[in-house]
Amino acid sequence: MRFAETDAQGVAHNAAYLVWYEVARIAYLTRFRDGYRGLQAEGYEALTTESHVRYLRPVFFDDRLTIHARCVDVRGARFRYEYVVERSGEVVADGWTQHAVVDRETLRPTRFPAWLAEAVSAAEA
C-alpha cells in the first residue's frame, strides 16, 4: 500500500478500498477480449450503482495486499463484483460493488453483452 493511501493515523484510508476494487475489476476484465476498453469500443459503459466495504483488520503503509475479485449475479443490465482483500493470506477486508451496463451514447440501461456473460460464467464455474 502506498503512503498516499493512508489517513492521519497511518492506516489505509477508507476510500482507498474502492480504488483497489476498481483496479481489481479492470484487471478482471482484461481476461476477456480487450478488457474494459473493448466494452467501450462496442458501445457499452458499466456504471457503479452501489458499493460496500467491510473493514476487518487495519492495513498500514507498505503492506503488500492481494485483491481477489469475482463477477456474480449477471442479470439483464445488472451485475455484481465481490471482493476479498488479503495481506499475507489474512483477510483484512471484503465487500462488493453493484453495476449497470448502459449504452455509451444514451446512458440508458442495456443487457450485459452475451459474449461477456458467457465468458464470465465459464470463468466463475
PDB file of C-alpha atoms in Angstrom:
ATOM      1  CA  MET A   1       0.000   0.000   0.000  1.00  0.00           C
ATOM      2  CA  ARG A   2       1.226   3.492  -0.838  1.00  0.00           C
ATOM      3  CA  PHE A   3       1.737   6.259   1.739  1.00  0.00           C
ATOM      4  CA  ALA A   4      -0.772   8.489  -0.109  1.00  0.00           C
ATOM      5  CA  GLU A   5      -3.479   5.907   0.651  1.00  0.00           C
ATOM      6  CA  THR A   6      -3.152   6.306   4.426  1.00  0.00           C
ATOM      7  CA  ASP A   7      -5.041   8.612   6.756  1.00  0.00           C
ATOM      8  CA  ALA A   8      -3.680  10.741   9.616  1.00  0.00           C
ATOM      9  CA  GLN A   9      -3.375   7.627  11.797  1.00  0.00           C
ATOM     10  CA  GLY A  10      -1.210   5.816   9.226  1.00  0.00           C
ATOM     11  CA  VAL A  11      -3.992   3.343   8.404  1.00  0.00           C
ATOM     12  CA  ALA A  12      -5.384   2.780   4.912  1.00  0.00           C
ATOM     13  CA  HIS A  13      -7.985   5.460   4.216  1.00  0.00           C
ATOM     14  CA  ASN A  14     -11.465   4.004   3.823  1.00  0.00           C
ATOM     15  CA  ALA A  15     -11.832   5.433   0.289  1.00  0.00           C
ATOM     16  CA  ALA A  16      -8.680   3.630  -0.894  1.00  0.00           C
ATOM     17  CA  TYR A  17     -10.545   0.314  -0.794  1.00  0.00           C
ATOM     18  CA  LEU A  18     -12.935   1.472  -3.519  1.00  0.00           C
ATOM     19  CA  VAL A  19      -9.960   2.420  -5.699  1.00  0.00           C
ATOM     20  CA  TRP A  20      -8.460  -1.033  -5.100  1.00  0.00           C
ATOM     21  CA  TYR A  21     -11.796  -2.593  -6.051  1.00  0.00           C
ATOM     22  CA  GLU A  22     -11.746  -0.642  -9.311  1.00  0.00           C
ATOM     23  CA  VAL A  23      -8.203  -1.751 -10.101  1.00  0.00           C
ATOM     24  CA  ALA A  24      -9.252  -5.372  -9.479  1.00  0.00           C
ATOM     25  CA  ARG A  25     -12.340  -5.003 -11.717  1.00  0.00           C
ATOM     26  CA  ILE A  26     -10.321  -3.612 -14.604  1.00  0.00           C
ATOM     27  CA  ALA A  27      -7.728  -6.384 -14.194  1.00  0.00           C
ATOM     28  CA  TYR A  28     -10.538  -8.970 -14.106  1.00  0.00           C
ATOM     29  CA  LEU A  29     -11.926  -7.691 -17.412  1.00  0.00           C
ATOM     30  CA  THR A  30      -8.546  -7.835 -19.176  1.00  0.00           C
ATOM     31  CA  ARG A  31      -9.019 -11.613 -19.375  1.00  0.00           C
ATOM     32  CA  PHE A  32     -11.867 -11.119 -21.858  1.00  0.00           C
ATOM     33  CA  ARG A  33     -11.307  -9.722 -25.365  1.00  0.00           C
ATOM     34  CA  ASP A  34      -9.912  -6.214 -24.998  1.00  0.00           C
ATOM     35  CA  GLY A  35     -10.978  -5.623 -21.408  1.00  0.00           C
ATOM     36  CA  TYR A  36     -12.924  -2.529 -20.444  1.00  0.00           C
ATOM     37  CA  ARG A  37     -11.667  -0.614 -23.483  1.00  0.00           C
ATOM     38  CA  GLY A  38     -13.166  -3.351 -25.655  1.00  0.00           C
ATOM     39  CA  LEU A  39     -16.540  -2.884 -23.987  1.00  0.00           C
ATOM     40  CA  GLN A  40     -16.362   0.840 -24.583  1.00  0.00           C
ATOM     41  CA  ALA A  41     -15.428   0.269 -28.230  1.00  0.00           C
ATOM     42  CA  GLU A  42     -18.573  -1.864 -28.585  1.00  0.00           C
ATOM     43  CA  GLY A  43     -20.685   0.997 -27.211  1.00  0.00           C
ATOM     44  CA  TYR A  44     -21.037  -0.016 -23.555  1.00  0.00           C
ATOM     45  CA  GLU A  45     -20.241   1.549 -20.202  1.00  0.00           C
ATOM     46  CA  ALA A  46     -20.537  -0.093 -16.792  1.00  0.00           C
ATOM     47  CA  LEU A  47     -21.692   2.287 -14.082  1.00  0.00           C
ATOM     48  CA  THR A  48     -21.221   1.615 -10.383  1.00  0.00           C
ATOM     49  CA  THR A  49     -24.595   1.896  -8.628  1.00  0.00           C
ATOM     50  CA  GLU A  50     -23.696   0.712  -5.105  1.00  0.00           C
ATOM     51  CA  SER A  51     -20.620  -0.218  -3.099  1.00  0.00           C
ATOM     52  CA  HIS A  52     -19.887  -1.806   0.263  1.00  0.00           C
ATOM     53  CA  VAL A  53     -16.666  -2.393   2.195  1.00  0.00           C
ATOM     54  CA  ARG A  54     -16.366  -4.351   5.433  1.00  0.00           C
ATOM     55  CA  TYR A  55     -13.126  -3.445   7.224  1.00  0.00           C
ATOM     56  CA  LEU A  56     -11.883  -6.422   9.260  1.00  0.00           C
ATOM     57  CA  ARG A  57      -8.260  -5.535  10.105  1.00  0.00           C
ATOM     58  CA  PRO A  58      -6.271  -2.313   9.758  1.00  0.00           C
ATOM     59  CA  VAL A  59      -3.898  -2.025   6.808  1.00  0.00           C
ATOM     60  CA  PHE A  60      -0.737   0.069   7.035  1.00  0.00           C
ATOM     61  CA  PHE A  61       1.776   1.781   4.765  1.00  0.00           C
ATOM     62  CA  ASP A  62       3.932  -0.702   2.851  1.00  0.00           C
ATOM     63  CA  ASP A  63       1.629  -3.681   3.498  1.00  0.00           C
ATOM     64  CA  ARG A  64       1.502  -5.949   0.454  1.00  0.00           C
ATOM     65  CA  LEU A  65      -2.121  -6.627  -0.443  1.00  0.00           C
ATOM     66  CA  THR A  66      -3.857  -9.012  -2.804  1.00  0.00           C
ATOM     67  CA  ILE A  67      -7.346  -8.142  -4.001  1.00  0.00           C
ATOM     68  CA  HIS A  68      -9.463 -11.006  -5.312  1.00  0.00           C
ATOM     69  CA  ALA A  69     -12.463 -10.139  -7.493  1.00  0.00           C
ATOM     70  CA  ARG A  70     -15.219 -12.266  -8.950  1.00  0.00           C
ATOM     71  CA  CYS A  71     -18.201 -11.301 -11.064  1.00  0.00           C
ATOM     72  CA  VAL A  72     -21.565 -12.718  -9.970  1.00  0.00           C
ATOM     73  CA  ASP A  73     -25.315 -12.202 -10.394  1.00  0.00           C
ATOM     74  CA  VAL A  74     -25.261 -11.228 -14.058  1.00  0.00           C
ATOM     75  CA  ARG A  75     -28.915 -10.473 -14.850  1.00  0.00           C
ATOM     76  CA  GLY A  76     -30.180  -8.212 -17.599  1.00  0.00           C
ATOM     77  CA  ALA A  77     -28.230  -4.968 -17.328  1.00  0.00           C
ATOM     78  CA  ARG A  78     -27.044  -5.623 -13.760  1.00  0.00           C
ATOM     79  CA  PHE A  79     -24.070  -7.440 -12.345  1.00  0.00           C
ATOM     80  CA  ARG A  80     -22.078  -7.519  -9.146  1.00  0.00           C
ATOM     81  CA  TYR A  81     -18.461  -7.961  -8.153  1.00  0.00           C
ATOM     82  CA  GLU A  82     -17.418  -9.490  -4.845  1.00  0.00           C
ATOM     83  CA  TYR A  83     -14.000  -8.737  -3.356  1.00  0.00           C
ATOM     84  CA  VAL A  84     -11.650 -10.136  -0.751  1.00  0.00           C
ATOM     85  CA  VAL A  85      -8.605  -8.099   0.339  1.00  0.00           C
ATOM     86  CA  GLU A  86      -5.773 -10.164   1.816  1.00  0.00           C
ATOM     87  CA  ARG A  87      -2.457  -9.444   3.486  1.00  0.00           C
ATOM     88  CA  SER A  88      -0.195 -12.496   3.682  1.00  0.00           C
ATOM     89  CA  GLY A  89      -3.190 -14.807   3.419  1.00  0.00           C
ATOM     90  CA  GLU A  90      -5.181 -12.999   6.127  1.00  0.00           C
ATOM     91  CA  VAL A  91      -8.490 -11.451   5.054  1.00  0.00           C
ATOM     92  CA  VAL A  92      -8.367  -7.768   6.040  1.00  0.00           C
ATOM     93  CA  ALA A  93     -11.495  -6.580   4.199  1.00  0.00           C
ATOM     94  CA  ASP A  94     -14.242  -7.758   1.907  1.00  0.00           C
ATOM     95  CA  GLY A  95     -17.144  -6.241   0.059  1.00  0.00           C
ATOM     96  CA  TRP A  96     -18.985  -5.813  -3.193  1.00  0.00           C
ATOM     97  CA  THR A  97     -19.950  -3.353  -5.891  1.00  0.00           C
ATOM     98  CA  GLN A  98     -23.159  -3.354  -7.937  1.00  0.00           C
ATOM     99  CA  HIS A  99     -23.092  -2.211 -11.569  1.00  0.00           C
ATOM    100  CA  ALA A 100     -25.352  -1.483 -14.512  1.00  0.00           C
ATOM    101  CA  VAL A 101     -24.460  -1.781 -18.179  1.00  0.00           C
ATOM    102  CA  VAL A 102     -25.575   1.225 -20.201  1.00  0.00           C
ATOM    103  CA  ASP A 103     -25.404   2.331 -23.800  1.00  0.00           C
ATOM    104  CA  ARG A 104     -22.362   4.578 -24.068  1.00  0.00           C
ATOM    105  CA  GLU A 105     -24.196   7.248 -26.086  1.00  0.00           C
ATOM    106  CA  THR A 106     -27.563   7.412 -24.313  1.00  0.00           C
ATOM    107  CA  LEU A 107     -26.585   6.114 -20.850  1.00  0.00           C
ATOM    108  CA  ARG A 108     -29.762   4.016 -20.938  1.00  0.00           C
ATOM    109  CA  PRO A 109     -29.607   0.520 -19.397  1.00  0.00           C
ATOM    110  CA  THR A 110     -28.867  -2.282 -21.834  1.00  0.00           C
ATOM    111  CA  ARG A 111     -28.332  -6.003 -21.427  1.00  0.00           C
ATOM    112  CA  PHE A 112     -24.961  -7.325 -20.309  1.00  0.00           C
ATOM    113  CA  PRO A 113     -23.185  -8.374 -23.557  1.00  0.00           C
ATOM    114  CA  ALA A 114     -23.967 -12.053 -24.216  1.00  0.00           C
ATOM    115  CA  TRP A 115     -20.378 -12.930 -25.169  1.00  0.00           C
ATOM    116  CA  LEU A 116     -19.112 -11.478 -21.877  1.00  0.00           C
ATOM    117  CA  ALA A 117     -21.842 -13.120 -19.798  1.00  0.00           C
ATOM    118  CA  GLU A 118     -20.812 -16.485 -21.275  1.00  0.00           C
ATOM    119  CA  ALA A 119     -17.115 -15.814 -20.650  1.00  0.00           C
ATOM    120  CA  VAL A 120     -17.739 -14.694 -17.048  1.00  0.00           C
ATOM    121  CA  SER A 121     -19.965 -17.704 -16.397  1.00  0.00           C
ATOM    122  CA  ALA A 122     -17.237 -20.044 -17.652  1.00  0.00           C
ATOM    123  CA  ALA A 123     -14.551 -18.256 -15.622  1.00  0.00           C
ATOM    124  CA  GLU A 124     -16.590 -18.403 -12.405  1.00  0.00           C
ATOM    125  CA  ALA A 125     -17.637 -22.057 -12.848  1.00  0.00           C
TER     126      ALA A 125
END
